[in-house]
Amino acid sequence: MADKVIVEGMARVVVPEGVFYNPLARFSRSFAIPILAMESSIRGRELIVGDLMAASGVRGIRYFLESGCVSEVWFNDRSRRAFDTIKLNVRENGVDGRVFNMDVRALLYSDALYKLDFIDIDPFGTPSPYIDSAVAAVREGGLVVLTATDLTALCGLYPRAAFRKYFSVVRKTWFCHEVALRVLIYSCLVAAGRHDRYIEPVISVFTEQYARVYLRVREGKIRYPYGSVGFILYREGESIDVAPLKSIGGEASIEKGVMVIGPMWIGPLHNNDFIDGIFDRELFNRIAVEGDRLRAAKLLKVMRGEADLPPYYYDIHKLSSMVGISPPPVDKVIRLLVDAGYRVSRTQFSGHGLKTDCSLSDFLDLLRGLPR
Ligand SMILES: C[S@@+](CC[C@H](N)C(=O)[O-])C[C@H]1O[C@@H](n2cnc3c(N)ncnc32)[C@H](O)[C@@H]1O
């Protein structure tokens, strides 16, 4: 079978049979470009980037060609065929960098140790086997980016798998998509702690295909964010509460009938100063795929709104069925909440989802008060 030639953004790559390329992941590649550009502007220099599970190399090639801020890309894939393909594609696209054919963990603990500013780990399924080496090896203050496609585990369909891979108790609820991101971030924080490091989420993305987190990794013990780890306590149809880990066994007691979900990251999913910087500099314009440019700007706007609201969201369809009404338009519910004095934002997790500081029982009462 003839090799495929793919044009994506500014990259033109050959993809032979047996080398992975997923056109549906194009937006995930595009979205990283303004983030790289913002990171370089914070650091005041160009970045050295690792595309360490690279397949055809399309991701790292686009980062180099489109972000305008990458001095060098280190590519890696343990498949020999992928390695040969990357070498060819890197040469043909005029990218500066190095190409390796290693297990990513071996590379991170050897040649790549403390050399990379931005490490992108994009496996099939779970990233959990690679988290430890990535957070240990990135340069101090650099970004580790992890994709997870094992959403059935992270969203609580397979709680045993989630427990094994992420050491958290995950349940299937209507807000499980957000829990998925929070459990992934928590497991990175746990790994970082083993190396006297900690993480700060910069941007966290959930789509139907993947969860993807951009985390800043810092050195130190004193600023470890103990207060940002905790549980969600959910009583079906009645209440959702957040319990920081340090309160368990102290003032918080867990009543019968409460679903305990976690531990997980309960701090902000995104850094709004970082997002504001992308908007100020209009960095999404660096994305060469026009549709993705618009989608990235829209998504960042939603993230900006949801960042500092409680660590769960409400699904209007689900809540409407709880009170026996047909779902009202989302804009109408937003007005209702704002008029009642609550903060409210749309969310990336669902077109009919809202984040707000209104409690579940008050939200249900507001819906009950709507004319039938
Ligand atoms: C989902 S694909 C990567 C797709 C690519 N990042 C993109 O955007 O097109 C995962 C790649 O990781 C490689 N891989 C799997 N396990 C690996 C490991 N332990 N070390 C290095 N590469 C690995 C596979 O050969 C495969 O090419």
GROMACS .gro file of C-alpha atoms and ligand atoms in nm:
model
  399
    1MET     CA    1   0.000   0.000   0.000
    2ALA     CA    2   0.130   0.348  -0.091
    3ASP     CA    3   0.233   0.588   0.184
    4LYS     CA    4  -0.022   0.862   0.261
    5VAL     CA    5   0.082   1.224   0.238
    6ILE     CA    6  -0.096   1.449   0.487
    7VAL     CA    7  -0.101   1.826   0.494
    8GLU     CA    8  -0.197   1.965   0.835
    9GLY     CA    9  -0.139   2.331   0.916
   10MET     CA   10   0.210   2.416   0.789
   11ALA     CA   11   0.329   2.054   0.804
   12ARG     CA   12   0.340   1.814   0.512
   13VAL     CA   13   0.411   1.462   0.633
   14VAL     CA   14   0.440   1.115   0.490
   15VAL     CA   15   0.249   0.853   0.690
   16PRO     CA   16   0.331   0.493   0.591
   17GLU     CA   17   0.112   0.193   0.676
   18GLY     CA   18   0.166   0.103   1.043
   19VAL     CA   19   0.253   0.456   1.158
   20PHE     CA   20  -0.018   0.627   1.361
   21TYR     CA   21  -0.196   0.940   1.241
   22ASN     CA   22  -0.537   1.048   1.373
   23PRO     CA   23  -0.701   1.339   1.186
   24LEU     CA   24  -0.943   1.383   1.480
   25ALA     CA   25  -0.648   1.484   1.701
   26ARG     CA   26  -0.568   1.781   1.476
   27PHE     CA   27  -0.731   2.029   1.715
   28SER     CA   28  -0.530   1.896   2.009
   29ARG     CA   29  -0.214   1.968   1.808
   30SER     CA   30  -0.338   2.313   1.699
   31PHE     CA   31  -0.443   2.414   2.051
   32ALA     CA   32  -0.092   2.362   2.190
   33ILE     CA   33   0.054   2.625   1.954
   34PRO     CA   34  -0.069   2.943   2.132
   35ILE     CA   35   0.019   2.780   2.464
   36LEU     CA   36   0.377   2.727   2.347
   37ALA     CA   37   0.392   3.084   2.221
   38MET     CA   38   0.265   3.219   2.555
   39GLU     CA   39   0.511   3.006   2.748
   40SER     CA   40   0.799   3.137   2.539
   41SER     CA   41   0.682   3.492   2.594
   42ILE     CA   42   0.675   3.436   2.974
   43ARG     CA   43   1.028   3.294   2.963
   44GLY     CA   44   1.156   3.557   2.722
   45ARG     CA   45   1.332   3.298   2.508
   46GLU     CA   46   1.274   3.017   2.261
   47LEU     CA   47   1.184   2.673   2.393
   48ILE     CA   48   1.323   2.323   2.355
   49VAL     CA   49   1.027   2.093   2.307
   50GLY     CA   50   0.993   1.715   2.336
   51ASP     CA   51   0.740   1.535   2.116
   52LEU     CA   52   0.826   1.207   2.279
   53MET     CA   53   0.556   0.972   2.147
   54ALA     CA   54   0.566   1.125   1.805
   55ALA     CA   55   0.444   0.860   1.552
   56SER     CA   56   0.475   1.057   1.221
   57GLY     CA   57   0.619   1.364   1.397
   58VAL     CA   58   0.334   1.586   1.274
   59ARG     CA   59   0.280   1.736   1.621
   60GLY     CA   60   0.636   1.851   1.687
   61ILE     CA   61   0.677   1.963   1.326
   62ARG     CA   62   0.373   2.188   1.358
   63TYR     CA   63   0.496   2.321   1.695
   64PHE     CA   64   0.824   2.419   1.527
   65LEU     CA   65   0.676   2.567   1.209
   66GLU     CA   66   0.371   2.746   1.353
   67SER     CA   67   0.449   2.863   1.709
   68GLY     CA   68   0.744   3.081   1.601
   69CYS     CA   69   0.909   3.024   1.939
   70VAL     CA   70   1.067   2.677   1.932
   71SER     CA   71   1.441   2.653   1.877
   72GLU     CA   72   1.458   2.276   1.869
   73VAL     CA   73   1.228   1.972   1.887
   74TRP     CA   74   1.332   1.638   2.028
   75PHE     CA   75   1.127   1.363   1.867
   76ASN     CA   76   1.101   1.008   1.992
   77ASP     CA   77   0.909   0.691   1.918
   78ARG     CA   78   0.996   0.337   2.023
   79SER     CA   79   0.864   0.198   1.693
   80ARG     CA   80   1.140   0.161   1.434
   81ARG     CA   81   0.904   0.239   1.150
   82ALA     CA   82   0.785   0.557   1.323
   83PHE     CA   83   1.148   0.656   1.391
   84ASP     CA   84   1.241   0.624   1.021
   85THR     CA   85   0.927   0.818   0.925
   86ILE     CA   86   1.000   1.099   1.171
   87LYS     CA   87   1.356   1.135   1.039
   88LEU     CA   88   1.223   1.171   0.686
   89ASN     CA   89   0.945   1.416   0.784
   90VAL     CA   90   1.174   1.628   1.002
   91ARG     CA   91   1.423   1.662   0.716
   92GLU     CA   92   1.157   1.740   0.452
   93ASN     CA   93   0.995   2.009   0.673
   94GLY     CA   94   1.325   2.175   0.764
   95VAL     CA   95   1.283   2.127   1.142
   96ASP     CA   96   1.578   2.169   1.381
   97GLY     CA   97   1.604   1.891   1.636
   98ARG     CA   98   1.698   1.537   1.728
   99VAL     CA   99   1.521   1.205   1.668
  100PHE     CA  100   1.535   0.909   1.910
  101ASN     CA  101   1.415   0.550   1.896
  102MET     CA  102   1.377   0.466   2.265
  103ASP     CA  103   1.125   0.388   2.531
  104VAL     CA  104   1.015   0.736   2.639
  105ARG     CA  105   1.093   0.662   3.005
  106ALA     CA  106   1.453   0.562   2.928
  107LEU     CA  107   1.499   0.878   2.719
  108LEU     CA  108   1.356   1.103   2.991
  109TYR     CA  109   1.587   0.961   3.256
  110SER     CA  110   1.897   0.975   3.030
  111ASP     CA  111   1.963   1.216   2.738
  112ALA     CA  112   1.653   1.431   2.803
  113LEU     CA  113   1.695   1.475   3.179
  114TYR     CA  114   1.644   1.846   3.270
  115LYS     CA  115   1.691   1.955   2.906
  116LEU     CA  116   1.334   2.011   2.784
  117ASP     CA  117   1.107   2.309   2.853
  118PHE     CA  118   0.791   2.140   2.726
  119ILE     CA  119   0.733   1.765   2.727
  120ASP     CA  120   0.439   1.629   2.528
  121ILE     CA  121   0.332   1.273   2.611
  122ASP     CA  122   0.063   1.148   2.375
  123PRO     CA  123   0.010   0.772   2.420
  124PHE     CA  124  -0.266   0.532   2.320
  125GLY     CA  125  -0.485   0.500   2.631
  126THR     CA  126  -0.348   0.592   2.971
  127PRO     CA  127  -0.040   0.812   3.030
  128SER     CA  128   0.001   0.671   3.383
  129PRO     CA  129   0.319   0.465   3.314
  130TYR     CA  130   0.495   0.782   3.188
  131ILE     CA  131   0.385   1.043   3.441
  132ASP     CA  132   0.665   0.980   3.688
  133SER     CA  133   0.949   1.018   3.436
  134ALA     CA  134   0.791   1.323   3.269
  135VAL     CA  135   0.742   1.525   3.589
  136ALA     CA  136   1.086   1.422   3.713
  137ALA     CA  137   1.274   1.508   3.393
  138VAL     CA  138   1.126   1.837   3.271
  139ARG     CA  139   1.334   2.148   3.337
  140GLU     CA  140   1.243   2.329   3.658
  141GLY     CA  141   0.940   2.551   3.588
  142GLY     CA  142   0.873   2.382   3.253
  143LEU     CA  143   0.550   2.235   3.120
  144VAL     CA  144   0.448   1.869   3.106
  145VAL     CA  145   0.155   1.793   2.879
  146LEU     CA  146  -0.024   1.460   2.903
  147THR     CA  147  -0.303   1.315   2.695
  148ALA     CA  148  -0.528   1.039   2.830
  149THR     CA  149  -0.774   0.854   2.608
  150ASP     CA  150  -0.879   0.595   2.867
  151LEU     CA  151  -1.189   0.798   2.943
  152THR     CA  152  -1.393   0.493   3.044
  153ALA     CA  153  -1.160   0.453   3.342
  154LEU     CA  154  -1.122   0.824   3.420
  155CYS     CA  155  -1.499   0.888   3.396
  156GLY     CA  156  -1.584   0.606   3.634
  157LEU     CA  157  -1.718   0.337   3.399
  158TYR     CA  158  -1.432   0.113   3.512
  159PRO     CA  159  -1.356   0.227   3.868
  160ARG     CA  160  -1.109  -0.055   3.930
  161ALA     CA  161  -0.898   0.052   3.631
  162ALA     CA  162  -0.908   0.412   3.756
  163PHE     CA  163  -0.797   0.301   4.100
  164ARG     CA  164  -0.507   0.096   3.963
  165LYS     CA  165  -0.382   0.364   3.727
  166TYR     CA  166  -0.458   0.685   3.916
  167PHE     CA  167  -0.510   0.571   4.276
  168SER     CA  168  -0.844   0.743   4.309
  169VAL     CA  169  -1.203   0.627   4.355
  170VAL     CA  170  -1.396   0.749   4.052
  171ARG     CA  171  -1.772   0.712   4.003
  172LYS     CA  172  -1.996   0.765   3.703
  173THR     CA  173  -2.190   1.088   3.763
  174TRP     CA  174  -2.312   1.365   3.533
  175PHE     CA  175  -2.003   1.572   3.626
  176CYS     CA  176  -1.760   1.282   3.568
  177HIS     CA  177  -1.588   1.460   3.276
  178GLU     CA  178  -1.452   1.724   3.508
  179VAL     CA  179  -1.361   1.460   3.766
  180ALA     CA  180  -1.159   1.284   3.492
  181LEU     CA  181  -0.936   1.591   3.448
  182ARG     CA  182  -0.907   1.641   3.822
  183VAL     CA  183  -0.804   1.282   3.890
  184LEU     CA  184  -0.541   1.297   3.614
  185ILE     CA  185  -0.398   1.620   3.760
  186TYR     CA  186  -0.399   1.472   4.111
  187SER     CA  187  -0.201   1.168   3.999
  188CYS     CA  188   0.061   1.400   3.843
  189LEU     CA  189   0.085   1.595   4.168
  190VAL     CA  190   0.141   1.271   4.360
  191ALA     CA  191   0.417   1.171   4.116
  192ALA     CA  192   0.580   1.515   4.136
  193GLY     CA  193   0.584   1.501   4.516
  194ARG     CA  194   0.804   1.192   4.499
  195HIS     CA  195   1.070   1.409   4.333
  196ASP     CA  196   1.034   1.706   4.570
  197ARG     CA  197   0.840   1.880   4.298
  198TYR     CA  198   0.480   1.995   4.259
  199ILE     CA  199   0.256   2.095   3.973
  200GLU     CA  200   0.028   2.388   3.886
  201PRO     CA  201  -0.237   2.338   3.616
  202VAL     CA  202  -0.201   2.590   3.334
  203ILE     CA  203  -0.477   2.464   3.104
  204SER     CA  204  -0.693   2.149   3.117
  205VAL     CA  205  -0.895   2.023   2.821
  206PHE     CA  206  -1.168   1.761   2.801
  207THR     CA  207  -1.322   1.642   2.474
  208GLU     CA  208  -1.515   1.328   2.380
  209GLN     CA  209  -1.190   1.167   2.267
  210TYR     CA  210  -0.938   1.271   2.530
  211ALA     CA  211  -0.846   1.450   2.851
  212ARG     CA  212  -0.532   1.661   2.820
  213VAL     CA  213  -0.356   1.861   3.090
  214TYR     CA  214  -0.085   2.128   3.064
  215LEU     CA  215   0.098   2.137   3.396
  216ARG     CA  216   0.377   2.358   3.520
  217VAL     CA  217   0.629   2.160   3.725
  218ARG     CA  218   0.809   2.339   4.005
  219GLU     CA  219   1.074   2.239   4.256
  220GLY     CA  220   1.017   2.249   4.631
  221LYS     CA  221   0.831   2.120   4.932
  222ILE     CA  222   0.709   2.434   5.111
  223ARG     CA  223   0.469   2.545   4.836
  224TYR     CA  224   0.327   2.197   4.774
  225PRO     CA  225  -0.050   2.259   4.728
  226TYR     CA  226  -0.185   2.034   5.008
  227GLY     CA  227  -0.510   2.231   5.018
  228SER     CA  228  -0.582   2.161   4.651
  229VAL     CA  229  -0.632   1.787   4.701
  230GLY     CA  230  -0.964   1.658   4.822
  231PHE     CA  231  -1.288   1.476   4.760
  232ILE     CA  232  -1.628   1.550   4.614
  233LEU     CA  233  -1.909   1.425   4.837
  234TYR     CA  234  -2.222   1.367   4.632
  235ARG     CA  235  -2.565   1.282   4.763
  236GLU     CA  236  -2.777   1.186   4.462
  237GLY     CA  237  -3.022   1.463   4.379
  238GLU     CA  238  -2.956   1.650   4.706
  239SER     CA  239  -2.610   1.796   4.755
  240ILE     CA  240  -2.256   1.821   4.627
  241ASP     CA  241  -1.983   1.921   4.871
  242VAL     CA  242  -1.609   1.957   4.843
  243ALA     CA  243  -1.393   1.823   5.124
  244PRO     CA  244  -1.023   1.909   5.122
  245LEU     CA  245  -0.816   1.601   5.210
  246LYS     CA  246  -0.684   1.765   5.526
  247SER     CA  247  -1.040   1.806   5.662
  248ILE     CA  248  -1.123   1.434   5.637
  249GLY     CA  249  -1.110   1.284   5.981
  250GLY     CA  250  -1.120   1.635   6.123
  251GLU     CA  251  -1.425   1.860   6.100
  252ALA     CA  252  -1.574   1.677   5.799
  253SER     CA  253  -1.755   1.353   5.868
  254ILE     CA  254  -1.903   1.142   5.593
  255GLU     CA  255  -2.267   1.054   5.633
  256LYS     CA  256  -2.437   0.739   5.510
  257GLY     CA  257  -2.563   0.759   5.150
  258VAL     CA  258  -2.290   1.000   5.040
  259MET     CA  259  -2.085   0.902   4.736
  260VAL     CA  260  -1.718   0.982   4.803
  261ILE     CA  261  -1.523   1.058   4.484
  262GLY     CA  262  -1.148   1.116   4.490
  263PRO     CA  263  -0.889   1.204   4.594
  264MET     CA  264  -0.858   1.456   4.314
  265TRP     CA  265  -0.726   1.806   4.238
  266ILE     CA  266  -0.984   2.056   4.370
  267GLY     CA  267  -0.795   2.376   4.280
  268PRO     CA  268  -0.838   2.574   3.955
  269LEU     CA  269  -0.812   2.380   3.627
  270HIS     CA  270  -0.663   2.674   3.439
  271ASN     CA  271  -0.440   2.972   3.506
  272ASN     CA  272  -0.635   3.281   3.403
  273ASP     CA  273  -0.328   3.508   3.383
  274PHE     CA  274  -0.185   3.268   3.127
  275ILE     CA  275  -0.511   3.268   2.929
  276ASP     CA  276  -0.531   3.649   2.946
  277GLY     CA  277  -0.177   3.664   2.806
  278ILE     CA  278  -0.284   3.452   2.507
  279PHE     CA  279  -0.577   3.689   2.443
  280ASP     CA  280  -0.367   4.006   2.490
  281ARG     CA  281  -0.118   3.886   2.233
  282GLU     CA  282  -0.384   3.713   2.014
  283LEU     CA  283  -0.158   3.409   2.005
  284PHE     CA  284  -0.426   3.177   1.868
  285ASN     CA  285  -0.358   3.355   1.536
  286ARG     CA  286  -0.039   3.149   1.510
  287ILE     CA  287  -0.247   2.836   1.443
  288ALA     CA  288  -0.229   2.779   1.067
  289VAL     CA  289  -0.564   2.592   1.051
  290GLU     CA  290  -0.829   2.865   1.037
  291GLY     CA  291  -1.117   2.665   1.188
  292ASP     CA  292  -0.899   2.558   1.478
  293ARG     CA  293  -0.795   2.918   1.540
  294LEU     CA  294  -1.157   3.018   1.599
  295ARG     CA  295  -1.230   2.706   1.803
  296ALA     CA  296  -0.923   2.768   2.022
  297ALA     CA  297  -1.026   3.128   2.096
  298LYS     CA  298  -1.381   3.014   2.184
  299LEU     CA  299  -1.258   2.736   2.410
  300LEU     CA  300  -1.013   2.965   2.591
  301LYS     CA  301  -1.294   3.211   2.657
  302VAL     CA  302  -1.504   2.938   2.821
  303MET     CA  303  -1.202   2.823   3.024
  304ARG     CA  304  -1.146   3.177   3.145
  305GLY     CA  305  -1.500   3.185   3.284
  306GLU     CA  306  -1.498   2.843   3.449
  307ALA     CA  307  -1.151   2.856   3.609
  308ASP     CA  308  -1.234   2.983   3.957
  309LEU     CA  309  -1.576   2.826   4.014
  310PRO     CA  310  -1.635   2.510   4.225
  311PRO     CA  311  -1.476   2.184   4.102
  312TYR     CA  312  -1.792   2.038   3.945
  313TYR     CA  313  -2.064   2.148   3.707
  314TYR     CA  314  -2.438   2.102   3.677
  315ASP     CA  315  -2.606   1.937   3.382
  316ILE     CA  316  -2.929   2.124   3.313
  317HIS     CA  317  -3.091   1.821   3.147
  318LYS     CA  318  -3.014   1.602   3.446
  319LEU     CA  319  -3.132   1.861   3.700
  320SER     CA  320  -3.448   1.932   3.500
  321SER     CA  321  -3.537   1.564   3.503
  322MET     CA  322  -3.480   1.558   3.881
  323VAL     CA  323  -3.750   1.824   3.928
  324GLY     CA  324  -3.975   1.688   3.651
  325ILE     CA  325  -3.958   1.976   3.401
  326SER     CA  326  -3.840   1.983   3.041
  327PRO     CA  327  -3.496   2.145   3.015
  328PRO     CA  328  -3.515   2.526   2.982
  329PRO     CA  329  -3.277   2.705   2.742
  330VAL     CA  330  -2.929   2.745   2.891
  331ASP     CA  331  -2.932   3.126   2.851
  332LYS     CA  332  -3.254   3.145   3.050
  333VAL     CA  333  -3.099   2.946   3.336
  334ILE     CA  334  -2.789   3.169   3.329
  335ARG     CA  335  -3.011   3.479   3.366
  336LEU     CA  336  -3.202   3.313   3.649
  337LEU     CA  337  -2.882   3.241   3.841
  338VAL     CA  338  -2.729   3.584   3.778
  339ASP     CA  339  -3.051   3.758   3.886
  340ALA     CA  340  -3.044   3.552   4.205
  341GLY     CA  341  -2.691   3.684   4.275
  342TYR     CA  342  -2.484   3.377   4.182
  343ARG     CA  343  -2.170   3.361   3.971
  344VAL     CA  344  -2.215   3.142   3.666
  345SER     CA  345  -2.022   3.029   3.361
  346ARG     CA  346  -2.068   2.795   3.070
  347THR     CA  347  -1.831   2.502   3.075
  348GLN     CA  348  -1.621   2.310   2.826
  349PHE     CA  349  -1.767   1.984   2.960
  350SER     CA  350  -2.114   2.006   2.811
  351GLY     CA  351  -2.323   2.238   2.595
  352HIS     CA  352  -2.596   2.211   2.860
  353GLY     CA  353  -2.359   2.227   3.157
  354LEU     CA  354  -2.308   2.526   3.388
  355LYS     CA  355  -2.061   2.603   3.663
  356THR     CA  356  -2.187   2.822   3.945
  357ASP     CA  357  -2.142   2.886   4.315
  358CYS     CA  358  -2.513   2.805   4.369
  359SER     CA  359  -2.566   2.488   4.577
  360LEU     CA  360  -2.742   2.190   4.421
  361SER     CA  361  -3.050   2.223   4.643
  362ASP     CA  362  -3.086   2.598   4.570
  363PHE     CA  363  -3.038   2.532   4.198
  364LEU     CA  364  -3.313   2.267   4.207
  365ASP     CA  365  -3.541   2.513   4.391
  366LEU     CA  366  -3.480   2.778   4.123
  367LEU     CA  367  -3.574   2.527   3.853
  368ARG     CA  368  -3.886   2.423   4.048
  369GLY     CA  369  -3.992   2.789   4.054
  370LEU     CA  370  -3.994   2.816   3.674
  371PRO     CA  371  -4.339   2.841   3.516
  372ARG     CA  372  -4.446   2.501   3.376
  373LIG     C1  373  -0.110   0.796   1.982
  373LIG     S1  374   0.044   0.775   1.900
  373LIG     C2  375   0.111   0.938   1.895
  373LIG     C3  376   0.045   1.032   1.800
  373LIG     C4  377   0.119   1.158   1.774
  373LIG     N1  378   0.165   1.224   1.895
  373LIG     C5  379   0.034   1.255   1.692
  373LIG     O1  380  -0.008   1.363   1.741
  373LIG     O2  381   0.008   1.222   1.577
  373LIG     C6  382   0.143   0.698   2.022
  373LIG     C7  383   0.285   0.666   1.974
  373LIG     O3  384   0.361   0.631   2.089
  373LIG     C8  385   0.451   0.527   2.056
  373LIG     N2  386   0.483   0.458   2.184
  373LIG     C9  387   0.404   0.376   2.257
  373LIG     N3  388   0.465   0.341   2.371
  373LIG    C10  389   0.585   0.404   2.372
  373LIG    C11  390   0.692   0.411   2.466
  373LIG     N4  391   0.688   0.345   2.582
  373LIG     N5  392   0.800   0.488   2.434
  373LIG    C12  393   0.806   0.556   2.318
  373LIG     N6  394   0.707   0.553   2.225
  373LIG    C13  395   0.598   0.479   2.252
  373LIG    C14  396   0.375   0.441   1.958
  373LIG     O4  397   0.465   0.370   1.875
  373LIG    C15  398   0.293   0.547   1.880
  373LIG     O5  399   0.361   0.585   1.761
   0.00000   0.00000   0.00000
